[in-house]
Amino acid sequence: MFPLIFISKKQIMEERNITFVEEFVIQGFYDLPNLRGLLFGFFMFIYMSILIGNGLIIVITKTDPVLHTPMYFFLGNFSLLEICYTTVVLPRLLTNFWTQNRNISFTACAVQLCFFLIFAATECFLLAVMAYDRYVAICKPLHYPVIMNQKVCTQLVVGSWICGIPVQIGQTYQIFSLPFCGSNKLNHVFCDILPLLKLTCGDTSLNELCVFVVAVLFVMVPFLLIIWSYFNIISTILNLPVGMGRSKAFSTCSSHLTVVALFFGSAIITYLRPKSTYSPGIDKILSLFYTIVTPMFNPWIYGLRNKDVIAALKKILSK
């Protein structure tokens, strides 16, 4: 019998004269060297705004008894998620600007992608949960305290946070099990699936199919649930007599719809559009929408247009 020989992935690639990629170079905005300082200040301002704004929402929803309702419980968790979501991307981007070192190790890139996918999946489901909360509040107001009790709210939030973990870990493992050969220049602002697949060698059609299926499950399904919720909400509101709380009902939903449009719009265009229309430049801009723009505007969308949040903020400032 011949002895069993275990050959590592790296050894196999070396025997086939394929360069083994041990790190990636995130291109980011390398083509704008004269604007490096300006871009660093711009993204630093955005990151601090996200931390302060969403941090205030968390503090307000936790400390003010008036805001101890399901809607604000979900909003507080959503703000925490936004902080986690942007922290996966922005600190690395800021470091790249400051040090001018755009290298990221193979392992660090995998970790960044994994957490990014987990938090993105959580955001999709949490936005769907928030839409369901508004549906119950407007369409079934008499049953709202019973349906959206504390136990159910906690289960919905915990489910949103953990349901995507095993799938996204598996997807990350699948992506980084592929052989990366040739160029290690990642033409994106962070480690994302589509730019990484561009650097692999061999047939990636199965991997692209898996990405599409996961995107349908974690993006389209929650999005369709949101559409269903708001279809019923709008139907209920239009059937109300004129002046019977129509404007208030619409105002409680408009903030959530704005966030949904920003996040899902850019995510759907990025992951579910035809491969032939892929463009690194457009994808960079779209990625900034669902990783930076939505978290930055979340406190303003929910805060400045909400009388309860403004009243709670005034109480904290007065103390």
mmCIF file of N, CA and C in Angstrom, residues 151-258:
data_model
loop_
_atom_site.group_PDB
_atom_site.id
_atom_site.type_symbol
_atom_site.label_atom_id
_atom_site.label_comp_id
_atom_site.label_asym_id
_atom_site.label_seq_id
_atom_site.Cartn_x
_atom_site.Cartn_y
_atom_site.Cartn_z
ATOM 1 N N LYS A 151 -41.965 39.222 25.780
ATOM 2 C CA LYS A 151 -41.351 37.951 25.406
ATOM 3 C C LYS A 151 -41.233 37.822 23.889
ATOM 4 N N VAL A 152 -42.319 38.149 23.190
ATOM 5 C CA VAL A 152 -42.316 38.061 21.728
ATOM 6 C C VAL A 152 -41.302 39.036 21.133
ATOM 7 N N CYS A 153 -41.263 40.259 21.647
ATOM 8 C CA CYS A 153 -40.312 41.257 21.143
ATOM 9 C C CYS A 153 -38.868 40.780 21.318
ATOM 10 N N THR A 154 -38.575 40.222 22.485
ATOM 11 C CA THR A 154 -37.228 39.709 22.751
ATOM 12 C C THR A 154 -36.883 38.570 21.809
ATOM 13 N N GLN A 155 -37.839 37.665 21.586
ATOM 14 C CA GLN A 155 -37.601 36.537 20.683
ATOM 15 C C GLN A 155 -37.359 37.017 19.255
ATOM 16 N N LEU A 156 -38.117 38.013 18.823
ATOM 17 C CA LEU A 156 -37.944 38.545 17.465
ATOM 18 C C LEU A 156 -36.569 39.188 17.292
ATOM 19 N N VAL A 157 -36.134 39.936 18.303
ATOM 20 C CA VAL A 157 -34.823 40.590 18.222
ATOM 21 C C VAL A 157 -33.695 39.564 18.255
ATOM 22 N N VAL A 158 -33.769 38.616 19.193
ATOM 23 C CA VAL A 158 -32.730 37.578 19.288
ATOM 24 C C VAL A 158 -32.679 36.757 18.004
ATOM 25 N N GLY A 159 -33.859 36.428 17.472
ATOM 26 C CA GLY A 159 -33.902 35.685 16.211
ATOM 27 C C GLY A 159 -33.262 36.453 15.071
ATOM 28 N N SER A 160 -33.508 37.759 15.020
ATOM 29 C CA SER A 160 -32.907 38.600 13.965
ATOM 30 C C SER A 160 -31.388 38.617 14.069
ATOM 31 N N TRP A 161 -30.879 38.639 15.311
ATOM 32 C CA TRP A 161 -29.427 38.714 15.513
ATOM 33 C C TRP A 161 -28.718 37.408 15.185
ATOM 34 N N ILE A 162 -29.349 36.272 15.460
ATOM 35 C CA ILE A 162 -28.614 35.006 15.360
ATOM 36 C C ILE A 162 -28.981 34.137 14.153
ATOM 37 N N CYS A 163 -30.125 34.419 13.500
ATOM 38 C CA CYS A 163 -30.581 33.501 12.449
ATOM 39 C C CYS A 163 -29.627 33.438 11.255
ATOM 40 N N GLY A 164 -28.915 34.523 10.994
ATOM 41 C CA GLY A 164 -28.029 34.520 9.828
ATOM 42 C C GLY A 164 -26.621 34.038 10.108
ATOM 43 N N ILE A 165 -26.283 33.798 11.380
ATOM 44 C CA ILE A 165 -24.898 33.465 11.736
ATOM 45 C C ILE A 165 -24.398 32.196 11.055
ATOM 46 N N PRO A 166 -25.095 31.037 11.180
ATOM 47 C CA PRO A 166 -24.550 29.817 10.565
ATOM 48 C C PRO A 166 -24.436 29.898 9.050
ATOM 49 N N VAL A 167 -25.440 30.500 8.411
ATOM 50 C CA VAL A 167 -25.416 30.597 6.941
ATOM 51 C C VAL A 167 -24.275 31.490 6.473
ATOM 52 N N GLN A 168 -24.080 32.621 7.127
ATOM 53 C CA GLN A 168 -23.048 33.562 6.682
ATOM 54 C C GLN A 168 -21.636 33.050 7.002
ATOM 55 N N ILE A 169 -21.493 32.318 8.103
ATOM 56 C CA ILE A 169 -20.195 31.684 8.373
ATOM 57 C C ILE A 169 -19.890 30.657 7.287
ATOM 58 N N GLY A 170 -20.909 29.877 6.914
ATOM 59 C CA GLY A 170 -20.733 28.895 5.846
ATOM 60 C C GLY A 170 -20.409 29.543 4.515
ATOM 61 N N GLN A 171 -21.064 30.658 4.219
ATOM 62 C CA GLN A 171 -20.801 31.347 2.956
ATOM 63 C C GLN A 171 -19.390 31.931 2.934
ATOM 64 N N THR A 172 -18.953 32.484 4.062
ATOM 65 C CA THR A 172 -17.590 33.014 4.148
ATOM 66 C C THR A 172 -16.565 31.899 3.952
ATOM 67 N N TYR A 173 -16.795 30.759 4.601
ATOM 68 C CA TYR A 173 -15.886 29.618 4.448
ATOM 69 C C TYR A 173 -15.829 29.161 2.998
ATOM 70 N N GLN A 174 -16.982 29.148 2.347
ATOM 71 C CA GLN A 174 -17.043 28.717 0.951
ATOM 72 C C GLN A 174 -16.240 29.659 0.051
ATOM 73 N N ILE A 175 -16.380 30.971 0.294
ATOM 74 C CA ILE A 175 -15.661 31.954 -0.530
ATOM 75 C C ILE A 175 -14.151 31.811 -0.342
ATOM 76 N N PHE A 176 -13.699 31.697 0.907
ATOM 77 C CA PHE A 176 -12.268 31.675 1.173
ATOM 78 C C PHE A 176 -11.650 30.283 1.033
ATOM 79 N N SER A 177 -12.465 29.307 0.661
ATOM 80 C CA SER A 177 -11.929 27.995 0.300
ATOM 81 C C SER A 177 -11.542 27.946 -1.171
ATOM 82 N N LEU A 178 -11.963 28.957 -1.925
ATOM 83 C CA LEU A 178 -11.625 29.022 -3.348
ATOM 84 C C LEU A 178 -10.147 29.397 -3.519
ATOM 85 N N PRO A 179 -9.524 28.963 -4.612
ATOM 86 C CA PRO A 179 -8.133 29.360 -4.875
ATOM 87 C C PRO A 179 -8.070 30.788 -5.407
ATOM 88 N N PHE A 180 -7.292 31.643 -4.743
ATOM 89 C CA PHE A 180 -7.069 33.015 -5.206
ATOM 90 C C PHE A 180 -5.729 33.046 -5.916
ATOM 91 N N CYS A 181 -5.743 33.478 -7.128
ATOM 92 C CA CYS A 181 -4.506 33.463 -7.910
ATOM 93 C C CYS A 181 -4.343 34.760 -8.684
ATOM 94 N N GLY A 182 -3.109 35.028 -9.062
ATOM 95 C CA GLY A 182 -2.848 36.243 -9.834
ATOM 96 C C GLY A 182 -2.868 37.476 -8.961
ATOM 97 N N SER A 183 -3.656 38.477 -9.357
ATOM 98 C CA SER A 183 -3.689 39.751 -8.644
ATOM 99 C C SER A 183 -4.354 39.604 -7.276
ATOM 100 N N ASN A 184 -3.829 40.352 -6.313
ATOM 101 C CA ASN A 184 -4.431 40.387 -4.978
ATOM 102 C C ASN A 184 -5.040 41.760 -4.687
ATOM 103 N N LYS A 185 -5.221 42.556 -5.749
ATOM 104 C CA LYS A 185 -5.772 43.892 -5.590
ATOM 105 C C LYS A 185 -7.299 43.831 -5.588
ATOM 106 N N LEU A 186 -7.885 44.159 -4.449
ATOM 107 C CA LEU A 186 -9.332 44.105 -4.262
ATOM 108 C C LEU A 186 -9.906 45.481 -4.572
ATOM 109 N N ASN A 187 -10.571 45.592 -5.702
ATOM 110 C CA ASN A 187 -11.071 46.887 -6.157
ATOM 111 C C ASN A 187 -12.399 47.214 -5.478
ATOM 112 N N HIS A 188 -12.293 47.503 -4.173
ATOM 113 C CA HIS A 188 -13.469 47.823 -3.369
ATOM 114 C C HIS A 188 -13.000 48.586 -2.140
ATOM 115 N N VAL A 189 -13.950 49.002 -1.272
ATOM 116 C CA VAL A 189 -13.562 49.739 -0.075
ATOM 117 C C VAL A 189 -13.444 48.828 1.148
ATOM 118 N N PHE A 190 -13.888 47.577 1.018
ATOM 119 C CA PHE A 190 -13.728 46.586 2.091
ATOM 120 C C PHE A 190 -13.869 45.200 1.471
ATOM 121 N N CYS A 191 -13.692 44.156 2.258
ATOM 122 C CA CYS A 191 -13.787 42.786 1.750
ATOM 123 C C CYS A 191 -15.251 42.412 1.563
ATOM 124 N N ASP A 192 -15.674 42.334 0.315
ATOM 125 C CA ASP A 192 -17.050 41.978 -0.010
ATOM 126 C C ASP A 192 -17.034 40.799 -0.987
ATOM 127 N N ILE A 193 -18.162 40.126 -1.116
ATOM 128 C CA ILE A 193 -18.208 38.872 -1.868
ATOM 129 C C ILE A 193 -17.886 39.054 -3.343
ATOM 130 N N LEU A 194 -18.600 39.941 -4.014
ATOM 131 C CA LEU A 194 -18.455 40.068 -5.466
ATOM 132 C C LEU A 194 -17.042 40.478 -5.881
ATOM 133 N N PRO A 195 -16.413 41.462 -5.240
ATOM 134 C CA PRO A 195 -15.025 41.781 -5.600
ATOM 135 C C PRO A 195 -14.062 40.624 -5.328
ATOM 136 N N LEU A 196 -14.302 39.857 -4.255
ATOM 137 C CA LEU A 196 -13.437 38.714 -3.945
ATOM 138 C C LEU A 196 -13.551 37.632 -5.005
ATOM 139 N N LEU A 197 -14.766 37.379 -5.475
ATOM 140 C CA LEU A 197 -14.957 36.362 -6.508
ATOM 141 C C LEU A 197 -14.213 36.716 -7.793
ATOM 142 N N LYS A 198 -14.021 38.010 -8.026
ATOM 143 C CA LYS A 198 -13.284 38.443 -9.213
ATOM 144 C C LYS A 198 -11.817 38.021 -9.171
ATOM 145 N N LEU A 199 -11.298 37.781 -7.965
ATOM 146 C CA LEU A 199 -9.881 37.442 -7.802
ATOM 147 C C LEU A 199 -9.631 35.939 -7.779
ATOM 148 N N THR A 200 -10.688 35.140 -7.823
ATOM 149 C CA THR A 200 -10.511 33.686 -7.782
ATOM 150 C C THR A 200 -10.252 33.150 -9.182
ATOM 151 N N CYS A 201 -9.624 31.975 -9.230
ATOM 152 C CA CYS A 201 -9.409 31.333 -10.523
ATOM 153 C C CYS A 201 -10.261 30.076 -10.607
ATOM 154 N N GLY A 202 -10.677 29.741 -11.786
ATOM 155 C CA GLY A 202 -11.559 28.599 -11.960
ATOM 156 C C GLY A 202 -13.007 29.021 -12.094
ATOM 157 N N ASP A 203 -13.872 28.039 -12.167
ATOM 158 C CA ASP A 203 -15.294 28.277 -12.348
ATOM 159 C C ASP A 203 -15.940 28.659 -11.015
ATOM 160 N N THR A 204 -16.561 29.819 -10.967
ATOM 161 C CA THR A 204 -17.212 30.288 -9.729
ATOM 162 C C THR A 204 -18.736 30.356 -9.881
ATOM 163 N N SER A 205 -19.264 29.695 -10.930
ATOM 164 C CA SER A 205 -20.703 29.776 -11.193
ATOM 165 C C SER A 205 -21.518 29.210 -10.034
ATOM 166 N N LEU A 206 -21.038 28.114 -9.409
ATOM 167 C CA LEU A 206 -21.751 27.533 -8.272
ATOM 168 C C LEU A 206 -21.741 28.484 -7.079
ATOM 169 N N ASN A 207 -20.589 29.120 -6.854
ATOM 170 C CA ASN A 207 -20.491 30.081 -5.752
ATOM 171 C C ASN A 207 -21.391 31.289 -5.985
ATOM 172 N N GLU A 208 -21.451 31.754 -7.220
ATOM 173 C CA GLU A 208 -22.309 32.887 -7.549
ATOM 174 C C GLU A 208 -23.779 32.528 -7.371
ATOM 175 N N LEU A 209 -24.119 31.265 -7.700
ATOM 176 C CA LEU A 209 -25.489 30.800 -7.489
ATOM 177 C C LEU A 209 -25.827 30.781 -5.998
ATOM 178 N N CYS A 210 -24.877 30.321 -5.190
ATOM 179 C CA CYS A 210 -25.080 30.298 -3.732
ATOM 180 C C CYS A 210 -25.257 31.711 -3.184
ATOM 181 N N VAL A 211 -24.451 32.648 -3.686
ATOM 182 C CA VAL A 211 -24.574 34.047 -3.263
ATOM 183 C C VAL A 211 -25.957 34.582 -3.619
ATOM 184 N N PHE A 212 -26.424 34.240 -4.814
ATOM 185 C CA PHE A 212 -27.744 34.697 -5.266
ATOM 186 C C PHE A 212 -28.853 34.114 -4.388
ATOM 187 N N VAL A 213 -28.759 32.814 -4.084
ATOM 188 C CA VAL A 213 -29.781 32.156 -3.258
ATOM 189 C C VAL A 213 -29.815 32.761 -1.851
ATOM 190 N N VAL A 214 -28.635 32.961 -1.258
ATOM 191 C CA VAL A 214 -28.567 33.551 0.083
ATOM 192 C C VAL A 214 -29.106 34.977 0.057
ATOM 193 N N ALA A 215 -28.788 35.736 -1.009
ATOM 194 C CA ALA A 215 -29.289 37.105 -1.131
ATOM 195 C C ALA A 215 -30.810 37.116 -1.224
ATOM 196 N N VAL A 216 -31.381 36.147 -1.950
ATOM 197 C CA VAL A 216 -32.846 36.059 -2.052
ATOM 198 C C VAL A 216 -33.451 35.774 -0.683
ATOM 199 N N LEU A 217 -32.847 34.840 0.062
ATOM 200 C CA LEU A 217 -33.376 34.454 1.369
ATOM 201 C C LEU A 217 -33.248 35.571 2.398
ATOM 202 N N PHE A 218 -32.098 36.246 2.388
ATOM 203 C CA PHE A 218 -31.821 37.218 3.443
ATOM 204 C C PHE A 218 -32.098 38.663 3.046
ATOM 205 N N VAL A 219 -32.339 38.907 1.775
ATOM 206 C CA VAL A 219 -32.660 40.269 1.331
ATOM 207 C C VAL A 219 -34.087 40.343 0.789
ATOM 208 N N MET A 220 -34.383 39.487 -0.193
ATOM 209 C CA MET A 220 -35.680 39.579 -0.850
ATOM 210 C C MET A 220 -36.829 39.126 0.043
ATOM 211 N N VAL A 221 -36.636 38.042 0.806
ATOM 212 C CA VAL A 221 -37.727 37.554 1.667
ATOM 213 C C VAL A 221 -38.110 38.605 2.717
ATOM 214 N N PRO A 222 -37.158 39.172 3.493
ATOM 215 C CA PRO A 222 -37.541 40.251 4.419
ATOM 216 C C PRO A 222 -38.145 41.451 3.703
ATOM 217 N N PHE A 223 -37.608 41.773 2.525
ATOM 218 C CA PHE A 223 -38.131 42.919 1.772
ATOM 219 C C PHE A 223 -39.584 42.681 1.371
ATOM 220 N N LEU A 224 -39.901 41.461 0.924
ATOM 221 C CA LEU A 224 -41.278 41.142 0.547
ATOM 222 C C LEU A 224 -42.205 41.161 1.765
ATOM 223 N N LEU A 225 -41.689 40.734 2.922
ATOM 224 C CA LEU A 225 -42.474 40.812 4.156
ATOM 225 C C LEU A 225 -42.780 42.270 4.516
ATOM 226 N N ILE A 226 -41.803 43.136 4.285
ATOM 227 C CA ILE A 226 -42.012 44.570 4.534
ATOM 228 C C ILE A 226 -43.063 45.131 3.575
ATOM 229 N N ILE A 227 -42.969 44.745 2.302
ATOM 230 C CA ILE A 227 -43.946 45.200 1.314
ATOM 231 C C ILE A 227 -45.346 44.734 1.697
ATOM 232 N N TRP A 228 -45.461 43.466 2.129
ATOM 233 C CA TRP A 228 -46.758 42.920 2.554
ATOM 234 C C TRP A 228 -47.307 43.698 3.748
ATOM 235 N N SER A 229 -46.436 43.993 4.709
ATOM 236 C CA SER A 229 -46.858 44.730 5.910
ATOM 237 C C SER A 229 -47.393 46.102 5.539
ATOM 238 N N TYR A 230 -46.662 46.807 4.676
ATOM 239 C CA TYR A 230 -47.075 48.167 4.336
ATOM 240 C C TYR A 230 -48.259 48.201 3.382
ATOM 241 N N PHE A 231 -48.435 47.144 2.621
ATOM 242 C CA PHE A 231 -49.644 47.069 1.791
ATOM 243 C C PHE A 231 -50.874 47.023 2.686
ATOM 244 N N ASN A 232 -50.805 46.207 3.738
ATOM 245 C CA ASN A 232 -51.921 46.116 4.690
ATOM 246 C C ASN A 232 -52.062 47.393 5.513
ATOM 247 N N ILE A 233 -50.935 47.995 5.872
ATOM 248 C CA ILE A 233 -50.967 49.239 6.639
ATOM 249 C C ILE A 233 -51.643 50.352 5.849
ATOM 250 N N ILE A 234 -51.224 50.524 4.599
ATOM 251 C CA ILE A 234 -51.789 51.586 3.758
ATOM 252 C C ILE A 234 -53.276 51.350 3.509
ATOM 253 N N SER A 235 -53.649 50.085 3.286
ATOM 254 C CA SER A 235 -55.070 49.763 3.079
ATOM 255 C C SER A 235 -55.894 50.120 4.308
ATOM 256 N N THR A 236 -55.353 49.814 5.487
ATOM 257 C CA THR A 236 -56.061 50.121 6.739
ATOM 258 C C THR A 236 -56.180 51.628 6.944
ATOM 259 N N ILE A 237 -55.084 52.356 6.678
ATOM 260 C CA ILE A 237 -55.098 53.807 6.880
ATOM 261 C C ILE A 237 -56.091 54.486 5.934
ATOM 262 N N LEU A 238 -56.123 54.035 4.679
ATOM 263 C CA LEU A 238 -57.029 54.650 3.701
ATOM 264 C C LEU A 238 -58.493 54.380 4.026
ATOM 265 N N ASN A 239 -58.744 53.295 4.764
ATOM 266 C CA ASN A 239 -60.126 52.986 5.147
ATOM 267 C C ASN A 239 -60.573 53.742 6.394
ATOM 268 N N LEU A 240 -59.630 54.437 7.048
ATOM 269 C CA LEU A 240 -59.985 55.228 8.219
ATOM 270 C C LEU A 240 -60.752 56.486 7.790
ATOM 271 N N PRO A 241 -61.678 56.954 8.599
ATOM 272 C CA PRO A 241 -62.356 58.225 8.288
ATOM 273 C C PRO A 241 -61.340 59.366 8.263
ATOM 274 N N VAL A 242 -61.609 60.361 7.443
ATOM 275 C CA VAL A 242 -60.710 61.496 7.310
ATOM 276 C C VAL A 242 -60.550 62.185 8.663
ATOM 277 N N GLY A 243 -59.285 62.393 9.047
ATOM 278 C CA GLY A 243 -58.997 63.067 10.304
ATOM 279 C C GLY A 243 -58.864 62.149 11.493
ATOM 280 N N MET A 244 -59.140 60.839 11.313
ATOM 281 C CA MET A 244 -59.071 59.893 12.427
ATOM 282 C C MET A 244 -57.667 59.284 12.536
ATOM 283 N N GLY A 245 -56.674 60.137 12.723
ATOM 284 C CA GLY A 245 -55.318 59.650 12.960
ATOM 285 C C GLY A 245 -54.565 59.227 11.718
ATOM 286 N N ARG A 246 -55.041 59.638 10.541
ATOM 287 C CA ARG A 246 -54.353 59.253 9.310
ATOM 288 C C ARG A 246 -52.923 59.789 9.262
ATOM 289 N N SER A 247 -52.784 61.083 9.532
ATOM 290 C CA SER A 247 -51.463 61.711 9.425
ATOM 291 C C SER A 247 -50.493 61.124 10.438
ATOM 292 N N LYS A 248 -50.976 60.841 11.650
ATOM 293 C CA LYS A 248 -50.106 60.269 12.678
ATOM 294 C C LYS A 248 -49.657 58.869 12.277
ATOM 295 N N ALA A 249 -50.594 58.080 11.716
ATOM 296 C CA ALA A 249 -50.254 56.725 11.285
ATOM 297 C C ALA A 249 -49.218 56.751 10.169
ATOM 298 N N PHE A 250 -49.407 57.671 9.221
ATOM 299 C CA PHE A 250 -48.446 57.792 8.131
ATOM 300 C C PHE A 250 -47.081 58.249 8.645
ATOM 301 N N SER A 251 -47.063 59.173 9.600
ATOM 302 C CA SER A 251 -45.795 59.712 10.099
ATOM 303 C C SER A 251 -44.982 58.652 10.837
ATOM 304 N N THR A 252 -45.665 57.725 11.546
ATOM 305 C CA THR A 252 -44.932 56.683 12.267
ATOM 306 C C THR A 252 -44.297 55.673 11.317
ATOM 307 N N CYS A 253 -44.797 55.626 10.090
ATOM 308 C CA CYS A 253 -44.276 54.661 9.111
ATOM 309 C C CYS A 253 -43.269 55.287 8.148
ATOM 310 N N SER A 254 -43.348 56.591 7.940
ATOM 311 C CA SER A 254 -42.512 57.236 6.931
ATOM 312 C C SER A 254 -41.028 57.125 7.250
ATOM 313 N N SER A 255 -40.672 57.231 8.546
ATOM 314 C CA SER A 255 -39.260 57.132 8.927
ATOM 315 C C SER A 255 -38.703 55.757 8.595
ATOM 316 N N HIS A 256 -39.470 54.732 8.947
ATOM 317 C CA HIS A 256 -39.035 53.365 8.674
ATOM 318 C C HIS A 256 -38.942 53.105 7.178
ATOM 319 N N LEU A 257 -39.890 53.614 6.419
ATOM 320 C CA LEU A 257 -39.876 53.419 4.962
ATOM 321 C C LEU A 257 -38.668 54.085 4.319
ATOM 322 N N THR A 258 -38.264 55.238 4.845
ATOM 323 C CA THR A 258 -37.083 55.922 4.320
ATOM 324 C C THR A 258 -35.829 55.078 4.494
#
